[in-house]
GROMACS .gro file of C-alpha atoms in nm:
model
  499
    1MET     CA    1  -0.008  -0.012   0.017
    2ASP     CA    2   0.177   0.292  -0.105
    3LYS     CA    3   0.055   0.560   0.129
    4VAL     CA    4   0.204   0.373   0.432
    5SER     CA    5   0.493   0.214   0.222
    6MET     CA    6   0.723   0.521   0.381
    7PHE     CA    7   0.702   0.367   0.715
    8GLY     CA    8   0.804   0.014   0.544
    9VAL     CA    9   0.465  -0.128   0.567
   10SER     CA   10   0.299  -0.292   0.277
   11ASP     CA   11  -0.011  -0.349   0.324
   12LEU     CA   12  -0.342  -0.249   0.569
   13LYS     CA   13  -0.356  -0.623   0.647
   14GLN     CA   14  -0.008  -0.649   0.803
   15MET     CA   15  -0.131  -0.391   1.070
   16ARG     CA   16  -0.469  -0.558   1.128
   17ASP     CA   17  -0.315  -0.907   1.185
   18THR     CA   18  -0.065  -0.714   1.439
   19ALA     CA   19  -0.389  -0.559   1.614
   20ARG     CA   20  -0.630  -0.931   1.584
   21ARG     CA   21  -0.395  -1.123   1.845
   22LEU     CA   22  -0.474  -0.870   2.109
   23ASP     CA   23  -0.819  -0.978   2.235
   24THR     CA   24  -0.821  -1.036   2.601
   25SER     CA   25  -0.771  -0.897   2.928
   26TRP     CA   26  -0.414  -0.850   3.046
   27ILE     CA   27  -0.379  -0.954   3.405
   28GLY     CA   28  -0.078  -1.070   3.611
   29ASP     CA   29   0.166  -1.178   3.339
   30GLY     CA   30  -0.017  -1.297   3.018
   31PHE     CA   31  -0.377  -1.288   2.875
   32SER     CA   32  -0.673  -1.399   3.060
   33ARG     CA   33  -1.000  -1.471   2.914
   34ASP     CA   34  -1.363  -1.552   3.040
   35ASP     CA   35  -1.548  -1.799   2.884
   36GLY     CA   36  -1.841  -1.584   2.952
   37SER     CA   37  -1.717  -1.237   2.839
   38ASP     CA   38  -1.902  -1.026   2.563
   39VAL     CA   39  -1.698  -1.041   2.254
   40ARG     CA   40  -1.701  -0.693   2.095
   41ASN     CA   41  -1.547  -0.575   1.735
   42ILE     CA   42  -1.308  -0.297   1.712
   43MET     CA   43  -1.371  -0.088   1.425
   44SER     CA   44  -1.119   0.112   1.209
   45PRO     CA   45  -1.278   0.501   1.228
   46PHE     CA   46  -1.179   0.497   0.864
   47ASP     CA   47  -1.335   0.231   0.669
   48GLY     CA   48  -1.577   0.045   0.907
   49GLU     CA   49  -1.365  -0.275   0.896
   50THR     CA   50  -1.329  -0.496   1.198
   51ILE     CA   51  -0.977  -0.462   1.342
   52SER     CA   52  -1.023  -0.697   1.624
   53GLU     CA   53  -1.237  -0.879   1.827
   54VAL     CA   54  -1.196  -0.779   2.238
   55ALA     CA   55  -1.352  -0.992   2.459
   56PHE     CA   56  -1.430  -0.736   2.732
   57ALA     CA   57  -1.365  -0.779   3.098
   58SER     CA   58  -1.650  -0.898   3.324
   59GLU     CA   59  -1.647  -0.842   3.673
   60LYS     CA   60  -1.476  -1.115   3.759
   61GLN     CA   61  -1.200  -1.026   3.522
   62VAL     CA   62  -1.145  -0.717   3.712
   63ASP     CA   63  -1.141  -0.865   4.054
   64LEU     CA   64  -0.895  -1.123   3.902
   65ALA     CA   65  -0.676  -0.784   3.806
   66VAL     CA   66  -0.730  -0.614   4.107
   67GLN     CA   67  -0.588  -0.913   4.289
   68ALA     CA   68  -0.328  -0.958   4.082
   69ALA     CA   69  -0.196  -0.593   4.152
   70ARG     CA   70  -0.270  -0.662   4.519
   71ALA     CA   71  -0.021  -0.965   4.530
   72ALA     CA   72   0.256  -0.766   4.318
   73LEU     CA   73   0.243  -0.509   4.578
   74LYS     CA   74   0.313  -0.760   4.861
   75ALA     CA   75   0.573  -0.925   4.631
   76ASP     CA   76   0.902  -0.774   4.427
   77TRP     CA   77   0.756  -0.452   4.348
   78GLY     CA   78   0.650  -0.340   4.682
   79THR     CA   79   0.992  -0.409   4.833
   80MET     CA   80   1.216  -0.276   4.521
   81GLY     CA   81   1.379   0.029   4.604
   82HIS     CA   82   1.378   0.344   4.390
   83GLU     CA   83   1.668   0.279   4.154
   84GLY     CA   84   1.511  -0.029   4.070
   85ARG     CA   85   1.126   0.076   3.981
   86ALA     CA   86   1.312   0.378   3.798
   87ALA     CA   87   1.518   0.125   3.581
   88LEU     CA   88   1.208  -0.101   3.480
   89ILE     CA   89   1.018   0.256   3.409
   90ARG     CA   90   1.327   0.348   3.194
   91ALA     CA   91   1.331  -0.004   3.026
   92LEU     CA   92   0.948   0.021   2.926
   93ALA     CA   93   1.076   0.378   2.764
   94ASP     CA   94   1.315   0.224   2.571
   95ALA     CA   95   1.101  -0.100   2.445
   96VAL     CA   96   0.796   0.162   2.362
   97GLU     CA   97   1.101   0.371   2.143
   98LYS     CA   98   1.200   0.021   1.970
   99ASN     CA   99   0.833  -0.077   1.901
  100ARG     CA  100   0.729   0.314   1.803
  101LEU     CA  101   0.649   0.192   1.429
  102GLU     CA  102   0.418  -0.043   1.562
  103LEU     CA  103   0.265   0.136   1.859
  104ALA     CA  104   0.201   0.439   1.627
  105LEU     CA  105   0.001   0.179   1.353
  106LEU     CA  106  -0.204   0.043   1.632
  107GLU     CA  107  -0.289   0.426   1.782
  108SER     CA  108  -0.400   0.524   1.400
  109LEU     CA  109  -0.610   0.215   1.339
  110ASP     CA  110  -0.750   0.223   1.647
  111VAL     CA  111  -0.821   0.575   1.679
  112GLY     CA  112  -0.808   0.713   1.311
  113LYS     CA  113  -0.545   0.982   1.391
  114PRO     CA  114  -0.322   1.061   1.065
  115ILE     CA  115  -0.003   0.821   1.091
  116LEU     CA  116   0.222   1.096   1.072
  117HIS     CA  117   0.073   1.247   1.386
  118SER     CA  118   0.070   0.893   1.622
  119TYR     CA  119   0.408   0.852   1.448
  120ASN     CA  120   0.579   1.210   1.522
  121ASP     CA  121   0.355   1.320   1.847
  122ASP     CA  122   0.207   1.031   2.057
  123VAL     CA  123   0.511   0.752   2.065
  124PRO     CA  124   0.761   0.975   2.078
  125THR     CA  125   0.573   1.209   2.412
  126THR     CA  126   0.498   0.842   2.559
  127VAL     CA  127   0.872   0.769   2.550
  128GLY     CA  128   0.966   1.129   2.725
  129VAL     CA  129   0.723   1.092   2.980
  130LEU     CA  130   0.811   0.751   3.089
  131ARG     CA  131   1.179   0.857   3.100
  132TRP     CA  132   1.085   1.190   3.279
  133TYR     CA  133   0.916   0.982   3.564
  134ALA     CA  134   1.206   0.753   3.603
  135SER     CA  135   1.413   1.020   3.713
  136LEU     CA  136   1.145   1.176   3.902
  137THR     CA  137   1.155   0.801   4.086
  138GLU     CA  138   1.494   0.829   4.213
  139THR     CA  139   1.502   1.223   4.290
  140ALA     CA  140   1.132   1.313   4.477
  141TYR     CA  141   1.237   1.288   4.833
  142ASP     CA  142   1.044   1.338   5.118
  143LEU     CA  143   1.038   1.597   5.391
  144SER     CA  144   1.208   1.615   5.804
  145PRO     CA  145   1.105   1.926   5.958
  146ALA     CA  146   1.302   2.134   6.200
  147ARG     CA  147   1.335   1.953   6.584
  148ARG     CA  148   1.136   2.072   6.853
  149ASN     CA  149   1.107   2.014   7.202
  150GLY     CA  150   1.261   1.703   7.186
  151VAL     CA  151   1.070   1.563   6.913
  152LEU     CA  152   1.192   1.474   6.576
  153SER     CA  153   0.916   1.465   6.293
  154GLN     CA  154   0.910   1.302   5.960
  155ILE     CA  155   0.697   1.365   5.668
  156VAL     CA  156   0.681   1.038   5.470
  157ARG     CA  157   0.531   0.930   5.142
  158GLU     CA  158   0.358   0.588   5.066
  159PRO     CA  159   0.207   0.429   4.763
  160GLN     CA  160  -0.198   0.445   4.751
  161GLY     CA  161  -0.181   0.085   4.624
  162VAL     CA  162  -0.370  -0.026   4.393
  163VAL     CA  163  -0.454   0.215   4.177
  164GLY     CA  164  -0.757   0.214   3.912
  165ILE     CA  165  -0.709   0.384   3.560
  166VAL     CA  166  -0.978   0.476   3.345
  167LEU     CA  167  -0.822   0.592   3.013
  168PRO     CA  168  -0.996   0.839   2.729
  169TRP     CA  169  -1.047   0.711   2.345
  170ASN     CA  170  -0.894   1.023   2.168
  171TYR     CA  171  -0.542   0.978   2.338
  172PRO     CA  172  -0.506   0.604   2.470
  173LEU     CA  173  -0.120   0.588   2.470
  174THR     CA  174  -0.017   0.934   2.568
  175THR     CA  175  -0.289   0.977   2.824
  176LEU     CA  176  -0.172   0.604   2.951
  177ALA     CA  177   0.234   0.702   3.003
  178LEU     CA  178   0.078   1.038   3.181
  179LYS     CA  179  -0.131   0.815   3.409
  180ILE     CA  180   0.095   0.477   3.459
  181GLY     CA  181   0.461   0.718   3.462
  182PRO     CA  182   0.351   0.894   3.824
  183ALA     CA  183   0.166   0.586   3.974
  184LEU     CA  184   0.475   0.352   3.915
  185ALA     CA  185   0.672   0.664   4.027
  186ALA     CA  186   0.536   0.605   4.345
  187GLY     CA  187   0.513   0.259   4.424
  188ASN     CA  188   0.166   0.197   4.311
  189THR     CA  189   0.063  -0.104   4.076
  190VAL     CA  190  -0.225  -0.033   3.842
  191VAL     CA  191  -0.533  -0.164   3.654
  192CYS     CA  192  -0.588   0.036   3.329
  193LYS     CA  193  -0.935   0.053   3.172
  194PRO     CA  194  -0.902   0.178   2.810
  195ALA     CA  195  -1.175   0.298   2.641
  196ASP     CA  196  -1.454   0.083   2.468
  197ASP     CA  197  -1.306   0.132   2.116
  198THR     CA  198  -0.984   0.202   2.168
  199PRO     CA  199  -0.782  -0.073   2.429
  200LEU     CA  200  -0.514  -0.191   2.157
  201THR     CA  201  -0.209   0.011   2.214
  202THR     CA  202  -0.292  -0.003   2.613
  203LEU     CA  203  -0.298  -0.397   2.563
  204ARG     CA  204   0.011  -0.380   2.394
  205LEU     CA  205   0.186  -0.184   2.623
  206ALA     CA  206   0.130  -0.402   2.912
  207GLU     CA  207   0.260  -0.698   2.713
  208LEU     CA  208   0.596  -0.471   2.655
  209ALA     CA  209   0.623  -0.400   3.027
  210ILE     CA  210   0.646  -0.768   3.127
  211GLU     CA  211   0.899  -0.805   2.836
  212ALA     CA  212   1.085  -0.469   2.964
  213GLY     CA  213   1.116  -0.737   3.342
  214PHE     CA  214   0.842  -0.545   3.537
  215PRO     CA  215   0.731  -0.801   3.739
  216ALA     CA  216   0.376  -0.998   3.706
  217GLY     CA  217   0.055  -0.818   3.826
  218VAL     CA  218   0.236  -0.472   3.823
  219ILE     CA  219   0.039  -0.342   3.494
  220ASN     CA  220  -0.274  -0.516   3.429
  221VAL     CA  221  -0.547  -0.387   3.154
  222VAL     CA  222  -0.941  -0.465   3.152
  223PRO     CA  223  -1.077  -0.373   2.796
  224GLY     CA  224  -1.454  -0.325   2.839
  225THR     CA  225  -1.780  -0.131   2.884
  226GLY     CA  226  -1.809   0.181   3.159
  227ALA     CA  227  -2.163   0.009   3.305
  228VAL     CA  228  -1.940  -0.333   3.340
  229ALA     CA  229  -1.565  -0.302   3.360
  230GLY     CA  230  -1.534   0.082   3.505
  231LYS     CA  231  -1.832   0.037   3.751
  232ALA     CA  232  -1.672  -0.285   3.937
  233LEU     CA  233  -1.340  -0.109   3.928
  234GLY     CA  234  -1.465   0.200   4.085
  235LEU     CA  235  -1.673   0.022   4.306
  236HIS     CA  236  -1.361  -0.231   4.452
  237GLY     CA  237  -1.304  -0.237   4.800
  238ASP     CA  238  -0.946  -0.297   4.709
  239VAL     CA  239  -0.896  -0.037   4.480
  240SER     CA  240  -0.738   0.279   4.651
  241ALA     CA  241  -0.743   0.545   4.424
  242ILE     CA  242  -0.892   0.653   4.067
  243ASN     CA  243  -0.752   0.857   3.787
  244PHE     CA  244  -1.023   0.923   3.524
  245THR     CA  245  -0.966   1.135   3.183
  246GLY     CA  246  -1.323   1.155   3.051
  247SER     CA  247  -1.643   1.319   2.994
  248THR     CA  248  -1.762   1.514   3.303
  249ALA     CA  249  -2.080   1.278   3.337
  250THR     CA  250  -1.895   0.980   3.347
  251GLY     CA  251  -1.641   1.145   3.621
  252ARG     CA  252  -1.949   1.241   3.822
  253ARG     CA  253  -2.037   0.841   3.827
  254PHE     CA  254  -1.678   0.760   3.953
  255LEU     CA  255  -1.770   1.004   4.274
  256HIS     CA  256  -2.075   0.810   4.321
  257TYR     CA  257  -1.889   0.484   4.292
  258SER     CA  258  -1.634   0.635   4.573
  259ALA     CA  259  -1.894   0.704   4.799
  260ASP     CA  260  -2.110   0.372   4.801
  261SER     CA  261  -1.754   0.165   4.819
  262ASN     CA  262  -1.446   0.273   5.012
  263LEU     CA  263  -1.418   0.641   5.002
  264LYS     CA  264  -1.140   0.597   4.738
  265GLU     CA  265  -0.913   0.881   4.638
  266ILE     CA  266  -1.085   0.999   4.310
  267SER     CA  267  -0.870   1.225   4.024
  268LEU     CA  268  -1.105   1.378   3.769
  269GLU     CA  269  -0.974   1.513   3.427
  270CYS     CA  270  -1.288   1.590   3.270
  271GLY     CA  271  -1.427   1.808   2.978
  272GLY     CA  272  -1.382   2.176   2.854
  273LYS     CA  273  -1.495   2.435   2.635
  274ASN     CA  274  -1.201   2.656   2.627
  275PRO     CA  275  -1.177   3.024   2.458
  276ALA     CA  276  -0.935   3.176   2.312
  277ILE     CA  277  -0.908   3.577   2.347
  278ILE     CA  278  -0.737   3.763   2.071
  279LEU     CA  279  -0.652   4.121   2.264
  280PRO     CA  280  -0.753   4.472   2.103
  281ASP     CA  281  -0.370   4.513   2.051
  282VAL     CA  282  -0.304   4.281   1.792
  283LYS     CA  283  -0.271   4.455   1.467
  284SER     CA  284  -0.210   4.113   1.247
  285LEU     CA  285  -0.319   3.769   1.247
  286ASP     CA  286  -0.045   3.645   1.062
  287ARG     CA  287   0.190   3.549   1.379
  288PHE     CA  288  -0.090   3.384   1.554
  289ALA     CA  289  -0.312   3.189   1.268
  290ASP     CA  290  -0.158   2.847   1.251
  291ASP     CA  291  -0.207   2.829   1.623
  292ILE     CA  292  -0.531   2.953   1.614
  293SER     CA  293  -0.606   2.679   1.314
  294THR     CA  294  -0.427   2.383   1.514
  295GLY     CA  295  -0.589   2.493   1.817
  296PHE     CA  296  -0.973   2.366   1.662
  297LEU     CA  297  -0.790   2.115   1.371
  298MET     CA  298  -0.576   1.884   1.539
  299ASN     CA  299  -0.677   1.558   1.609
  300SER     CA  300  -1.004   1.636   1.467
  301GLY     CA  301  -1.105   1.852   1.715
  302GLN     CA  302  -1.069   1.543   1.910
  303LEU     CA  303  -0.897   1.673   2.244
  304CYS     CA  304  -0.986   1.804   2.584
  305SER     CA  305  -0.805   2.087   2.528
  306SER     CA  306  -0.881   2.236   2.181
  307ILE     CA  307  -0.980   2.600   2.113
  308SER     CA  308  -1.347   2.617   2.076
  309ARG     CA  309  -1.442   2.939   2.099
  310VAL     CA  310  -1.268   3.235   1.999
  311LEU     CA  311  -1.327   3.606   2.132
  312ALA     CA  312  -1.175   3.849   1.897
  313PRO     CA  313  -1.219   4.222   1.856
  314ARG     CA  314  -1.445   4.390   1.580
  315ALA     CA  315  -1.178   4.504   1.415
  316LEU     CA  316  -1.036   4.176   1.313
  317GLU     CA  317  -1.366   4.034   1.209
  318ALA     CA  318  -1.286   4.063   0.795
  319ASP     CA  319  -0.930   3.924   0.899
  320LEU     CA  320  -1.044   3.628   1.080
  321ARG     CA  321  -1.299   3.527   0.864
  322ASP     CA  322  -1.019   3.487   0.595
  323MET     CA  323  -0.700   3.378   0.808
  324LEU     CA  324  -0.955   3.081   0.939
  325ALA     CA  325  -1.082   3.003   0.593
  326THR     CA  326  -0.727   2.988   0.426
  327LYS     CA  327  -0.626   2.751   0.719
  328MET     CA  328  -0.883   2.503   0.689
  329LYS     CA  329  -0.829   2.452   0.342
  330GLU     CA  330  -0.436   2.363   0.471
  331TRP     CA  331  -0.552   2.074   0.612
  332PRO     CA  332  -0.667   1.750   0.392
  333ILE     CA  333  -0.940   1.540   0.510
  334GLY     CA  334  -0.934   1.137   0.467
  335ASP     CA  335  -0.742   0.857   0.507
  336PRO     CA  336  -0.509   0.827   0.832
  337PHE     CA  337  -0.278   0.618   0.671
  338ASP     CA  338  -0.193   0.886   0.392
  339PRO     CA  339   0.098   1.104   0.500
  340ALA     CA  340  -0.074   1.370   0.363
  341THR     CA  341  -0.388   1.311   0.592
  342ARG     CA  342  -0.396   1.628   0.852
  343ILE     CA  343  -0.783   1.557   0.957
  344GLY     CA  344  -0.864   1.147   1.037
  345PRO     CA  345  -1.217   1.035   1.072
  346LEU     CA  346  -1.422   1.090   1.394
  347VAL     CA  347  -1.334   0.750   1.649
  348SER     CA  348  -1.695   0.587   1.584
  349ASP     CA  349  -2.029   0.654   1.434
  350ALA     CA  350  -2.193   0.723   1.731
  351HIS     CA  351  -1.966   1.009   1.791
  352ALA     CA  352  -1.968   1.122   1.463
  353ALA     CA  353  -2.343   1.130   1.495
  354LYS     CA  354  -2.306   1.342   1.806
  355VAL     CA  355  -2.123   1.564   1.672
  356ASN     CA  356  -2.329   1.637   1.322
  357ARG     CA  357  -2.640   1.685   1.558
  358ALA     CA  358  -2.440   1.955   1.737
  359VAL     CA  359  -2.362   2.098   1.401
  360ASP     CA  360  -2.711   2.086   1.268
  361ASN     CA  361  -2.844   2.247   1.575
  362GLU     CA  362  -2.647   2.565   1.541
  363LYS     CA  363  -2.745   2.590   1.163
  364ARG     CA  364  -3.097   2.564   1.250
  365HIS     CA  365  -3.028   2.905   1.388
  366ASN     CA  366  -2.733   3.074   1.224
  367ASN     CA  367  -2.593   3.040   0.888
  368ASP     CA  368  -2.298   3.248   0.924
  369LEU     CA  369  -2.075   2.983   0.899
  370SER     CA  370  -1.790   2.887   0.680
  371VAL     CA  371  -1.651   2.504   0.618
  372SER     CA  372  -1.314   2.381   0.555
  373GLY     CA  373  -1.317   2.363   0.163
  374ALA     CA  374  -1.015   2.116   0.196
  375GLU     CA  375  -0.984   1.797  -0.022
  376ILE     CA  376  -1.173   1.473   0.146
  377THR     CA  377  -1.033   1.145   0.064
  378GLY     CA  378  -1.304   0.903   0.108
  379THR     CA  379  -1.633   0.844   0.214
  380SER     CA  380  -1.647   0.745   0.547
  381PRO     CA  381  -1.956   0.875   0.745
  382ARG     CA  382  -1.727   0.899   1.032
  383LEU     CA  383  -1.509   1.189   0.839
  384VAL     CA  384  -1.667   1.538   0.949
  385GLU     CA  385  -1.567   1.841   0.761
  386PRO     CA  386  -1.447   2.128   0.986
  387VAL     CA  387  -1.712   2.445   0.998
  388VAL     CA  388  -1.672   2.803   1.199
  389PHE     CA  389  -1.973   2.907   1.300
  390PHE     CA  390  -1.956   3.326   1.376
  391ASN     CA  391  -2.140   3.529   1.594
  392VAL     CA  392  -2.236   3.251   1.789
  393ALA     CA  393  -2.568   3.325   2.035
  394GLU     CA  394  -2.434   3.269   2.415
  395SER     CA  395  -2.728   3.088   2.468
  396ALA     CA  396  -2.616   2.841   2.184
  397GLU     CA  397  -2.541   2.475   2.233
  398ALA     CA  398  -2.243   2.523   2.031
  399TRP     CA  399  -2.105   2.807   2.223
  400SER     CA  400  -2.156   2.683   2.590
  401GLU     CA  401  -2.142   2.270   2.525
  402GLU     CA  402  -1.833   2.076   2.446
  403VAL     CA  403  -1.875   1.929   2.108
  404PHE     CA  404  -1.550   1.745   2.066
  405GLY     CA  405  -1.502   1.755   1.718
  406PRO     CA  406  -1.372   1.978   1.455
  407VAL     CA  407  -1.630   2.282   1.562
  408LEU     CA  408  -1.514   2.656   1.662
  409SER     CA  409  -1.758   2.925   1.738
  410VAL     CA  410  -1.647   3.254   1.719
  411ARG     CA  411  -1.766   3.598   1.886
  412PHE     CA  412  -1.678   3.929   1.865
  413TYR     CA  413  -1.627   4.208   2.118
  414ASP     CA  414  -1.656   4.575   2.167
  415ASN     CA  415  -1.499   4.543   2.518
  416LEU     CA  416  -1.268   4.324   2.636
  417ASP     CA  417  -1.419   4.298   2.987
  418SER     CA  418  -1.735   4.151   2.828
  419ALA     CA  419  -1.536   3.939   2.610
  420ILE     CA  420  -1.363   3.768   2.903
  421ARG     CA  421  -1.704   3.769   3.139
  422SER     CA  422  -1.855   3.536   2.807
  423ALA     CA  423  -1.496   3.347   2.811
  424ASN     CA  424  -1.515   3.275   3.214
  425ASP     CA  425  -1.923   3.173   3.154
  426THR     CA  426  -1.913   2.835   3.129
  427GLN     CA  427  -1.935   2.516   3.361
  428TYR     CA  428  -1.593   2.428   3.230
  429GLY     CA  429  -1.233   2.562   3.308
  430LEU     CA  430  -1.004   2.324   3.180
  431SER     CA  431  -0.780   2.571   2.944
  432ALA     CA  432  -0.742   2.882   2.812
  433TYR     CA  433  -0.575   3.072   2.542
  434VAL     CA  434  -0.470   3.445   2.510
  435PHE     CA  435  -0.297   3.597   2.168
  436GLY     CA  436  -0.145   3.967   2.231
  437GLU     CA  437   0.134   4.209   2.234
  438ASN     CA  438   0.124   4.378   2.534
  439PRO     CA  439   0.275   4.172   2.813
  440ASN     CA  440   0.058   4.424   3.098
  441ALA     CA  441  -0.253   4.327   2.889
  442ILE     CA  442  -0.178   3.977   2.876
  443ARG     CA  443  -0.086   3.939   3.219
  444GLU     CA  444  -0.400   4.091   3.326
  445ALA     CA  445  -0.616   3.875   3.097
  446SER     CA  446  -0.433   3.571   3.212
  447ALA     CA  447  -0.502   3.643   3.593
  448THR     CA  448  -0.847   3.671   3.539
  449LEU     CA  449  -0.945   3.373   3.312
  450ASP     CA  450  -1.163   3.085   3.562
  451ALA     CA  451  -0.890   2.765   3.347
  452GLY     CA  452  -0.644   2.544   3.531
  453PHE     CA  453  -0.420   2.601   3.254
  454VAL     CA  454  -0.370   2.933   3.012
  455ALA     CA  455  -0.165   2.946   2.715
  456ILE     CA  456   0.003   3.246   2.594
  457ASN     CA  457   0.064   3.300   2.227
  458ALA     CA  458   0.043   2.952   2.171
  459PHE     CA  459  -0.179   2.646   2.142
  460CYS     CA  460  -0.026   2.380   2.356
  461GLU     CA  461  -0.086   2.188   2.693
  462GLY     CA  462   0.281   2.303   2.806
  463ASP     CA  463   0.515   1.993   2.851
  464PHE     CA  464   0.498   1.700   3.072
  465THR     CA  465   0.715   1.897   3.349
  466THR     CA  466   0.433   2.151   3.420
  467PRO     CA  467   0.079   2.040   3.583
  468PHE     CA  468  -0.210   1.977   3.372
  469GLY     CA  469  -0.612   2.001   3.488
  470GLY     CA  470  -0.904   2.219   3.562
  471PHE     CA  471  -1.155   2.419   3.713
  472LYS     CA  472  -1.468   2.385   3.818
  473THR     CA  473  -1.664   2.065   3.612
  474SER     CA  474  -1.345   2.011   3.428
  475GLY     CA  475  -1.189   1.838   3.707
  476PHE     CA  476  -1.000   1.805   4.081
  477GLY     CA  477  -0.845   1.579   4.285
  478GLY     CA  478  -0.495   1.643   4.144
  479LYS     CA  479  -0.332   1.721   3.802
  480ASP     CA  480  -0.187   1.478   3.529
  481LYS     CA  481   0.196   1.583   3.426
  482GLY     CA  482   0.478   1.747   3.668
  483ILE     CA  483   0.616   1.640   4.013
  484HIS     CA  484   0.272   1.760   4.156
  485SER     CA  485   0.105   1.431   3.950
  486LEU     CA  486   0.284   1.248   4.273
  487ASP     CA  487   0.042   1.365   4.512
  488GLN     CA  488  -0.313   1.166   4.377
  489TYR     CA  489  -0.061   0.889   4.367
  490SER     CA  490   0.049   0.895   4.722
  491ARG     CA  491  -0.045   0.915   5.102
  492THR     CA  492   0.078   1.147   5.312
  493LYS     CA  493   0.224   0.998   5.680
  494SER     CA  494   0.341   1.207   5.973
  495ILE     CA  495   0.587   1.019   6.199
  496TRP     CA  496   0.697   1.178   6.527
  497TRP     CA  497   1.031   1.045   6.740
  498ALA     CA  498   1.051   1.154   7.086
  499THR     CA  499   1.421   1.106   7.150
   0.00000   0.00000   0.00000
């Protein structure tokens, strides 16, 4: 197949055959299948063909995975020093790097994202994250406050125990790394539940961990539905903490599961409706054109930190309309295994239908819009053409609700204070973006935006050394990335010594 020959892969059959063998839960140090498991087809988002048949985990298998994780805590992993854990995490990073092509192809097959995105972004980021947390394993330290009144005190970190990790479908591999990196660095064992549609790279990484030398049971994977596997993990009395990335509605369920079981700690990274404010001092959009357009087009808009709303000064209305129309044409849509493709299909028929409903709802009230105009290769119903709506009402769904697709809503303002009020007038508080020239104006706008992460003159999430997470219904209980992420995977103990 010419479209993937640049990667040394002859055809899609070779990739599908690689994926097809990953068809069960990973418990302990091998694949495990319950005869009564619900077997589901994992479909290619591009052509709808079956990639693999995956046996979804039952409550029994979730329990077996948790017990395998508990056993690992009491065995070699639980007694291993910092240096040993760091060496194993580095070995896993090396294994991911060695298998870069395979993991990139699996990710593109499973999610539908362009192969160049998976190969040049997702897998290298995974490697970098794991190596950084390997280093943190060795360098993080506990505290010993000053001795007082004949008493010596210590503040020490201990692992939570068995941590349940619940993954989204848009970035399965990199999100997995961002969660297991600090969880393993802190000494925990993990049971991972990938999203229903995208389990393949999570399963493969668990297999690579054993090949890299990890003890059995440190990393377990239970593919399955939220109603069965997710619920069983959330209610399990031997799970000490849950780290979840996904929708706000599902995040709320895990809070209920915690309350109904052992009050396990819950960390949530949920949805966003992220604004970008272009300040009045901007004279030309040329400098910011790539960042603004990438902000809503990357990964087909299936990104929790996507720019989904833009507030621009009215003086730049004509320039912004022209810039967005021009930039959208530079993002070809279609086959994710064509290196020219920049926008692949949405992950599933159900999600494509949800995005199309949101677009149709706005079209019924607003015909002030611009569509992509880029070349489209293929006829899949999951290929959704990007669209920008202008002068969107603040009460409209397209302005207030997360669409999670290549859809951008724009409003023009005459007063910056009203624009900031509009940016903050949402239930979400994940990311926000400020584009401007004057440092004082940028600083003031950034300080007033109600979001856990603010990027200035760029579209990004920082890097894996800085914490990322939101306010309000975008989440709480911990941050992904950075040294702060260790907090949600550790419990703090104070020890006092009478001397």
